[in-house]
Amino acid sequence: MKTATPAMARAINDRLALDLLLERGPLTAPQLRSLTGLSRPTVSDLIERLMDGGLIEITGEYGEDRRGPNARLYGLVAGRAHVAGVDVRREAVTVRVADLAGHVVGSAVRAVAGDLVEVVADVVTEAAAGRTLDTVVIGAPGLVDPRTGELVSGNDAQGRRPGLMAALRQRLGVPAVLENEVNLAAVAELRTGAALGSADFVLLWLDDGVGAAVVLDGRLRRGASGGAGEVGFLEVDGTDFCHLVEAAAVRDLDRAELARRIAKGAFAFAMILDPGLIVLGGRTGHEGGDELAALVAERVRESSPAPTEIRASAVEGNAVLQGAVLTALDLTRDRIFG
């Protein structure tokens, strides 16, 4: 069995402490010892190391209301890095900038007009407001090739052109990652929404666009070409599923008929993947709430032998943007924390 080197052990301990500070906020050295199980000298060394690296700082004292010396509180240096999440829609580009602790420090929105690279770069710069960005994660409709990170040919996103991401990275001068927007919404659902605590689920996205994201064993599954979850192309009742459930097609439907249509796509996922949980996202899923989810669950239950729970999205606000920021933070923390 290969044992950890001293350098590896230090890196593991440092990451453990940093993750605890992210999760719980400022902590004292005794609290870090208690939570990590590490010895006093080991915790003292890692605190000194992380402070020298500009990752943590003294944020105050603990125990001001009691007699005796107070313990120093150590917290993450949130301004050590900043990230941007970008949501590219047909009409507008929205950007949110967060610090290393995940606190939102800037945002901006701009209508899509002209070259998409220039629009995205300009609105990211506006939201950053002079801050240096570490990572930018962009959500856009359509297939993203897992090998190249570029939009697959045939995507109809406004302003799309070959080499979009290569041009954008050069324009921004920072690492930038493109991801399908429904996949990013699923990240938000997994971390903060209806799928919290679920290792396997499908997010069925019901909005102006229709699609799905597949999460198995806690990981996004993109497929060989980035097409996993593209249920909109599924033929149902003689037409594409997307045409049955997109926002324009369901505007005047009663809840029972809407649930019947949605259940067609949900049933396909229940039978093929058996995820145990399907979350109804997008505007239709969010506005339909628990009532619509219950109606869809009833219809799926009538046909599927696989027990499948149906829940409404629980992410408040822009799920795509939240997922983009969370993904950018993961990438940045892995790079900085080790």
Tab-separated table of C-alpha atoms in Angstrom:
chain	number	residue	atom	x	y	z
A	1	MET	CA	0.000	0.000	0.000
A	2	LYS	CA	1.320	3.429	-0.976
A	3	THR	CA	1.395	5.864	1.947
A	4	ALA	CA	0.900	9.619	1.719
A	5	THR	CA	4.030	11.742	1.561
A	6	PRO	CA	4.416	14.568	4.106
A	7	ALA	CA	3.607	17.080	1.355
A	8	MET	CA	0.462	15.197	0.405
A	9	ALA	CA	-0.617	14.919	4.038
A	10	ARG	CA	-0.150	18.670	4.478
A	11	ALA	CA	-2.202	19.359	1.352
A	12	ILE	CA	-5.005	17.072	2.572
A	13	ASN	CA	-5.045	18.730	5.997
A	14	ASP	CA	-5.026	22.220	4.472
A	15	ARG	CA	-7.950	21.396	2.194
A	16	LEU	CA	-9.887	19.884	5.092
A	17	ALA	CA	-9.434	23.055	7.144
A	18	LEU	CA	-10.320	25.349	4.236
A	19	ASP	CA	-13.486	23.396	3.455
A	20	LEU	CA	-14.535	23.646	7.110
A	21	LEU	CA	-13.989	27.411	7.077
A	22	LEU	CA	-16.103	27.650	3.933
A	23	GLU	CA	-18.876	25.576	5.424
A	24	ARG	CA	-18.938	26.961	8.980
A	25	GLY	CA	-17.345	30.380	8.793
A	26	PRO	CA	-14.550	31.643	11.081
A	27	LEU	CA	-13.201	29.072	13.559
A	28	THR	CA	-10.657	29.047	16.358
A	29	ALA	CA	-7.646	26.743	16.451
A	30	PRO	CA	-9.277	24.561	19.163
A	31	GLN	CA	-12.410	24.302	17.016
A	32	LEU	CA	-10.331	23.248	14.025
A	33	ARG	CA	-8.597	20.629	16.163
A	34	SER	CA	-11.934	19.296	17.363
A	35	LEU	CA	-13.517	19.185	13.891
A	36	THR	CA	-10.503	17.716	12.085
A	37	GLY	CA	-9.104	15.437	14.777
A	38	LEU	CA	-5.650	16.840	14.067
A	39	SER	CA	-3.080	17.497	16.766
A	40	ARG	CA	-2.291	20.913	18.215
A	41	PRO	CA	1.108	21.205	16.421
A	42	THR	CA	-0.426	20.100	13.100
A	43	VAL	CA	-3.219	22.692	13.323
A	44	SER	CA	-0.740	25.398	14.366
A	45	ASP	CA	1.433	24.573	11.356
A	46	LEU	CA	-1.453	24.593	8.887
A	47	ILE	CA	-2.775	27.912	10.242
A	48	GLU	CA	0.648	29.482	9.789
A	49	ARG	CA	0.955	27.956	6.323
A	50	LEU	CA	-2.481	29.130	5.185
A	51	MET	CA	-1.922	32.626	6.552
A	52	ASP	CA	1.445	32.877	4.780
A	53	GLY	CA	-0.309	31.783	1.584
A	54	GLY	CA	-2.885	34.542	1.907
A	55	LEU	CA	-5.771	32.068	2.204
A	56	ILE	CA	-6.898	32.771	5.764
A	57	GLU	CA	-6.721	35.732	8.131
A	58	ILE	CA	-7.595	36.662	11.697
A	59	THR	CA	-11.183	37.925	11.645
A	60	GLY	CA	-11.801	38.526	15.345
A	61	GLU	CA	-11.793	36.850	18.720
A	62	TYR	CA	-13.917	34.184	20.347
A	63	GLY	CA	-14.971	34.403	23.979
A	64	GLU	CA	-15.169	38.168	24.527
A	65	ASP	CA	-17.949	37.603	27.077
A	66	ARG	CA	-15.844	35.473	29.439
A	67	ARG	CA	-12.791	36.013	31.584
A	68	GLY	CA	-9.348	34.997	30.446
A	69	PRO	CA	-7.543	35.218	27.111
A	70	ASN	CA	-9.671	35.096	23.987
A	71	ALA	CA	-9.065	32.667	21.135
A	72	ARG	CA	-8.377	34.087	17.715
A	73	LEU	CA	-10.936	33.440	14.994
A	74	TYR	CA	-9.555	32.482	11.587
A	75	GLY	CA	-11.571	33.012	8.430
A	76	LEU	CA	-11.170	32.595	4.711
A	77	VAL	CA	-9.784	35.546	2.757
A	78	ALA	CA	-12.846	35.878	0.552
A	79	GLY	CA	-11.233	38.438	-1.733
A	80	ARG	CA	-8.379	36.053	-2.576
A	81	ALA	CA	-10.167	35.235	-5.854
A	82	HIS	CA	-13.315	36.121	-7.784
A	83	VAL	CA	-15.356	34.164	-10.299
A	84	ALA	CA	-18.110	34.955	-12.770
A	85	GLY	CA	-21.167	32.969	-13.788
A	86	VAL	CA	-22.783	33.841	-17.119
A	87	ASP	CA	-26.255	32.984	-18.401
A	88	VAL	CA	-26.588	33.404	-22.174
A	89	ARG	CA	-30.203	33.559	-23.316
A	90	ARG	CA	-31.733	34.484	-26.665
A	91	GLU	CA	-32.429	38.054	-25.628
A	92	ALA	CA	-29.880	38.861	-22.945
A	93	VAL	CA	-26.644	37.950	-21.199
A	94	THR	CA	-26.664	38.039	-17.385
A	95	VAL	CA	-23.508	37.901	-15.258
A	96	ARG	CA	-22.969	37.420	-11.537
A	97	VAL	CA	-19.569	37.819	-9.839
A	98	ALA	CA	-18.782	36.185	-6.484
A	99	ASP	CA	-15.799	36.091	-4.167
A	100	LEU	CA	-14.086	32.909	-3.010
A	101	ALA	CA	-16.594	32.463	-0.181
A	102	GLY	CA	-19.494	32.632	-2.631
A	103	HIS	CA	-20.703	36.121	-1.698
A	104	VAL	CA	-22.117	38.005	-4.689
A	105	VAL	CA	-20.142	41.195	-5.238
A	106	GLY	CA	-21.303	42.301	-8.677
A	107	SER	CA	-23.813	41.712	-11.456
A	108	ALA	CA	-24.794	43.057	-14.840
A	109	VAL	CA	-27.164	42.308	-17.718
A	110	ARG	CA	-27.106	43.342	-21.349
A	111	ALA	CA	-29.236	42.690	-24.405
A	112	VAL	CA	-27.734	40.411	-27.053
A	113	ALA	CA	-26.917	42.489	-30.089
A	114	GLY	CA	-23.988	41.921	-32.413
A	115	ASP	CA	-21.023	39.641	-31.809
A	116	LEU	CA	-21.642	37.318	-28.842
A	117	VAL	CA	-17.981	37.307	-27.793
A	118	GLU	CA	-17.951	41.080	-27.453
A	119	VAL	CA	-21.299	41.171	-25.649
A	120	VAL	CA	-20.248	38.529	-23.100
A	121	ALA	CA	-16.818	40.081	-22.580
A	122	ASP	CA	-18.279	43.557	-22.072
A	123	VAL	CA	-20.927	42.491	-19.556
A	124	VAL	CA	-18.436	40.312	-17.631
A	125	THR	CA	-16.082	43.290	-17.407
A	126	GLU	CA	-18.920	45.496	-16.207
A	127	ALA	CA	-19.969	43.027	-13.488
A	128	ALA	CA	-16.358	42.486	-12.342
A	129	ALA	CA	-15.966	46.248	-11.803
A	130	GLY	CA	-12.179	46.144	-11.875
A	131	ARG	CA	-11.800	42.869	-9.977
A	132	THR	CA	-9.480	40.258	-11.453
A	133	LEU	CA	-11.404	37.085	-12.266
A	134	ASP	CA	-10.013	33.613	-11.746
A	135	THR	CA	-12.626	31.585	-13.658
A	136	VAL	CA	-15.659	32.285	-15.837
A	137	VAL	CA	-18.358	29.644	-16.394
A	138	ILE	CA	-20.928	30.228	-19.117
A	139	GLY	CA	-24.299	28.538	-19.526
A	140	ALA	CA	-25.883	28.454	-22.978
A	141	PRO	CA	-28.597	26.425	-24.699
A	142	GLY	CA	-27.583	23.477	-26.858
A	143	LEU	CA	-25.009	20.704	-26.954
A	144	VAL	CA	-21.497	21.349	-25.692
A	145	ASP	CA	-18.849	18.943	-26.983
A	146	PRO	CA	-17.149	17.436	-23.883
A	147	ARG	CA	-13.882	17.077	-25.812
A	148	THR	CA	-13.543	20.600	-27.196
A	149	GLY	CA	-15.726	22.594	-24.810
A	150	GLU	CA	-17.310	24.325	-27.807
A	151	LEU	CA	-20.918	24.505	-28.909
A	152	VAL	CA	-21.754	21.635	-31.238
A	153	SER	CA	-22.465	22.596	-34.845
A	154	GLY	CA	-26.154	23.207	-35.393
A	155	ASN	CA	-26.776	25.037	-32.140
A	156	ASP	CA	-28.975	28.067	-32.804
A	157	ALA	CA	-27.842	30.294	-29.937
A	158	GLN	CA	-27.810	33.888	-31.132
A	159	GLY	CA	-24.373	35.052	-32.156
A	160	ARG	CA	-22.878	31.557	-32.163
A	161	ARG	CA	-19.831	31.062	-34.325
A	162	PRO	CA	-17.072	28.435	-34.626
A	163	GLY	CA	-14.330	28.844	-32.051
A	164	LEU	CA	-16.566	30.883	-29.765
A	165	MET	CA	-14.898	29.818	-26.516
A	166	ALA	CA	-11.347	30.103	-27.830
A	167	ALA	CA	-12.101	33.674	-28.904
A	168	LEU	CA	-13.770	34.468	-25.586
A	169	ARG	CA	-10.864	33.120	-23.522
A	170	GLN	CA	-8.487	35.270	-25.512
A	171	ARG	CA	-10.737	38.298	-25.126
A	172	LEU	CA	-11.195	37.873	-21.362
A	173	GLY	CA	-7.665	36.676	-20.619
A	174	VAL	CA	-8.892	34.174	-17.977
A	175	PRO	CA	-9.962	30.511	-18.015
A	176	ALA	CA	-13.519	30.225	-19.328
A	177	VAL	CA	-15.708	27.112	-19.477
A	178	LEU	CA	-18.895	26.571	-21.483
A	179	GLU	CA	-21.658	24.300	-20.171
A	180	ASN	CA	-25.197	23.468	-21.247
A	181	GLU	CA	-27.504	25.763	-19.294
A	182	VAL	CA	-29.766	22.958	-18.033
A	183	ASN	CA	-26.719	21.098	-16.696
A	184	LEU	CA	-25.812	24.191	-14.686
A	185	ALA	CA	-29.367	24.488	-13.378
A	186	ALA	CA	-29.049	20.866	-12.218
A	187	VAL	CA	-25.896	21.793	-10.259
A	188	ALA	CA	-27.903	24.442	-8.411
A	189	GLU	CA	-30.751	21.984	-7.827
A	190	LEU	CA	-28.308	19.399	-6.451
A	191	ARG	CA	-26.505	21.809	-4.133
A	192	THR	CA	-29.308	24.085	-2.934
A	193	GLY	CA	-32.643	22.927	-4.363
A	194	ALA	CA	-35.097	20.050	-4.627
A	195	ALA	CA	-32.369	17.448	-5.296
A	196	LEU	CA	-30.300	18.320	-2.213
A	197	GLY	CA	-29.116	15.029	-0.734
A	198	SER	CA	-30.007	13.003	-3.847
A	199	ALA	CA	-27.201	11.254	-5.706
A	200	ASP	CA	-29.428	10.312	-8.665
A	201	PHE	CA	-31.999	12.553	-10.331
A	202	VAL	CA	-33.117	14.092	-13.603
A	203	LEU	CA	-33.902	17.780	-14.001
A	204	LEU	CA	-36.630	18.183	-16.619
A	205	TRP	CA	-36.330	21.754	-17.887
A	206	LEU	CA	-39.627	23.289	-19.038
A	207	ASP	CA	-39.285	26.817	-20.333
A	208	ASP	CA	-39.000	28.584	-23.683
A	209	GLY	CA	-36.542	25.771	-24.355
A	210	VAL	CA	-37.036	22.167	-23.276
A	211	GLY	CA	-34.334	19.756	-22.163
A	212	ALA	CA	-33.042	17.760	-19.239
A	213	ALA	CA	-29.931	17.168	-17.176
A	214	VAL	CA	-28.920	13.750	-15.856
A	215	VAL	CA	-27.128	13.349	-12.512
A	216	LEU	CA	-26.051	9.851	-11.471
A	217	ASP	CA	-23.892	9.041	-8.446
A	218	GLY	CA	-23.777	12.779	-7.730
A	219	ARG	CA	-22.141	13.595	-11.084
A	220	LEU	CA	-23.442	15.256	-14.219
A	221	ARG	CA	-23.604	12.850	-17.153
A	222	ARG	CA	-23.075	14.641	-20.436
A	223	GLY	CA	-22.875	11.706	-22.852
A	224	ALA	CA	-20.314	11.054	-25.583
A	225	SER	CA	-21.229	14.171	-27.569
A	226	GLY	CA	-22.840	16.322	-24.887
A	227	GLY	CA	-26.336	15.224	-25.814
A	228	ALA	CA	-27.399	13.384	-22.647
A	229	GLY	CA	-30.825	14.594	-21.552
A	230	GLU	CA	-31.881	16.215	-24.829
A	231	VAL	CA	-35.438	14.942	-24.398
A	232	GLY	CA	-36.859	17.749	-26.513
A	233	PHE	CA	-36.145	15.695	-29.640
A	234	LEU	CA	-38.137	12.708	-28.364
A	235	GLU	CA	-41.154	12.045	-30.596
A	236	VAL	CA	-44.358	11.965	-28.560
A	237	ASP	CA	-47.868	11.704	-30.030
A	238	GLY	CA	-46.472	12.348	-33.491
A	239	THR	CA	-44.516	15.486	-32.624
A	240	ASP	CA	-41.327	16.480	-30.823
A	241	PHE	CA	-41.696	16.593	-27.047
A	242	CYS	CA	-40.359	20.148	-26.996
A	243	HIS	CA	-43.288	21.333	-29.119
A	244	LEU	CA	-45.739	19.768	-26.661
A	245	VAL	CA	-44.410	21.375	-23.489
A	246	GLU	CA	-42.538	24.559	-24.411
A	247	ALA	CA	-43.864	27.722	-22.785
A	248	ALA	CA	-45.785	28.947	-25.840
A	249	ALA	CA	-47.557	25.593	-26.273
A	250	VAL	CA	-48.784	25.229	-22.672
A	251	ARG	CA	-49.815	28.795	-21.906
A	252	ASP	CA	-53.564	28.097	-22.129
A	253	LEU	CA	-53.627	24.457	-20.974
A	254	ASP	CA	-55.367	23.341	-17.801
A	255	ARG	CA	-53.219	21.618	-15.187
A	256	ALA	CA	-54.454	18.116	-15.985
A	257	GLU	CA	-53.516	18.332	-19.679
A	258	LEU	CA	-50.198	20.002	-18.867
A	259	ALA	CA	-49.368	17.195	-16.425
A	260	ARG	CA	-50.322	14.578	-19.006
A	261	ARG	CA	-47.898	16.045	-21.528
A	262	ILE	CA	-45.030	16.473	-19.072
A	263	ALA	CA	-45.518	12.915	-17.838
A	264	LYS	CA	-44.683	11.617	-21.328
A	265	GLY	CA	-41.116	12.856	-20.997
A	266	ALA	CA	-40.839	12.038	-17.311
A	267	PHE	CA	-41.959	8.470	-17.983
A	268	ALA	CA	-39.163	8.001	-20.543
A	269	PHE	CA	-36.539	8.954	-17.950
A	270	ALA	CA	-38.182	6.816	-15.281
A	271	MET	CA	-38.028	3.752	-17.526
A	272	ILE	CA	-34.610	4.249	-19.105
A	273	LEU	CA	-32.604	5.617	-16.158
A	274	ASP	CA	-34.687	4.776	-13.071
A	275	PRO	CA	-33.332	7.885	-11.281
A	276	GLY	CA	-35.840	7.726	-8.447
A	277	LEU	CA	-36.317	11.503	-8.601
A	278	ILE	CA	-37.335	13.869	-11.386
A	279	VAL	CA	-37.311	17.606	-10.707
A	280	LEU	CA	-39.534	19.887	-12.790
A	281	GLY	CA	-37.527	23.022	-13.501
A	282	GLY	CA	-37.715	26.052	-15.726
A	283	ARG	CA	-40.529	28.559	-15.578
A	284	THR	CA	-43.301	25.977	-16.038
A	285	GLY	CA	-41.962	23.614	-13.381
A	286	HIS	CA	-41.278	26.372	-10.881
A	287	GLU	CA	-44.628	28.111	-11.325
A	288	GLY	CA	-46.520	24.803	-11.334
A	289	GLY	CA	-45.089	24.017	-7.931
A	290	ASP	CA	-46.105	21.073	-5.796
A	291	GLU	CA	-49.560	20.851	-7.373
A	292	LEU	CA	-48.225	20.232	-10.881
A	293	ALA	CA	-45.516	17.889	-9.562
A	294	ALA	CA	-48.178	15.787	-7.796
A	295	LEU	CA	-50.272	15.539	-10.968
A	296	VAL	CA	-47.258	14.480	-13.044
A	297	ALA	CA	-46.270	11.922	-10.400
A	298	GLU	CA	-49.753	10.430	-10.534
A	299	ARG	CA	-49.592	10.049	-14.316
A	300	VAL	CA	-46.106	8.520	-14.233
A	301	ARG	CA	-47.139	6.143	-11.472
A	302	GLU	CA	-49.979	4.822	-13.654
A	303	SER	CA	-47.508	3.610	-16.291
A	304	SER	CA	-44.133	3.083	-14.620
A	305	PRO	CA	-43.233	0.108	-12.416
A	306	ALA	CA	-40.181	2.040	-11.181
A	307	PRO	CA	-41.014	4.207	-8.132
A	308	THR	CA	-40.250	7.788	-9.161
A	309	GLU	CA	-40.682	10.876	-7.026
A	310	ILE	CA	-41.567	14.089	-8.846
A	311	ARG	CA	-40.676	17.398	-7.210
A	312	ALA	CA	-40.948	21.024	-8.255
A	313	SER	CA	-37.756	23.053	-8.485
A	314	ALA	CA	-36.783	24.620	-5.166
A	315	VAL	CA	-34.086	26.962	-6.492
A	316	GLU	CA	-35.105	30.583	-6.086
A	317	GLY	CA	-34.078	32.999	-8.805
A	318	ASN	CA	-31.928	32.201	-11.820
A	319	ALA	CA	-30.905	28.533	-11.460
A	320	VAL	CA	-28.589	28.641	-14.493
A	321	LEU	CA	-26.680	31.601	-13.097
A	322	GLN	CA	-26.437	30.011	-9.654
A	323	GLY	CA	-25.133	26.773	-11.141
A	324	ALA	CA	-22.562	28.677	-13.194
A	325	VAL	CA	-21.229	30.482	-10.105
A	326	LEU	CA	-21.116	27.242	-8.079
A	327	THR	CA	-19.219	25.482	-10.871
A	328	ALA	CA	-16.759	28.355	-11.220
A	329	LEU	CA	-16.184	28.327	-7.459
A	330	ASP	CA	-15.512	24.582	-7.501
A	331	LEU	CA	-12.899	24.991	-10.240
A	332	THR	CA	-11.256	27.955	-8.551
A	333	ARG	CA	-11.171	26.413	-5.083
A	334	ASP	CA	-9.652	23.223	-6.476
A	335	ARG	CA	-6.917	25.270	-8.117
A	336	ILE	CA	-6.208	27.528	-5.157
A	337	PHE	CA	-6.816	25.120	-2.298
A	338	GLY	CA	-5.142	22.157	-3.986
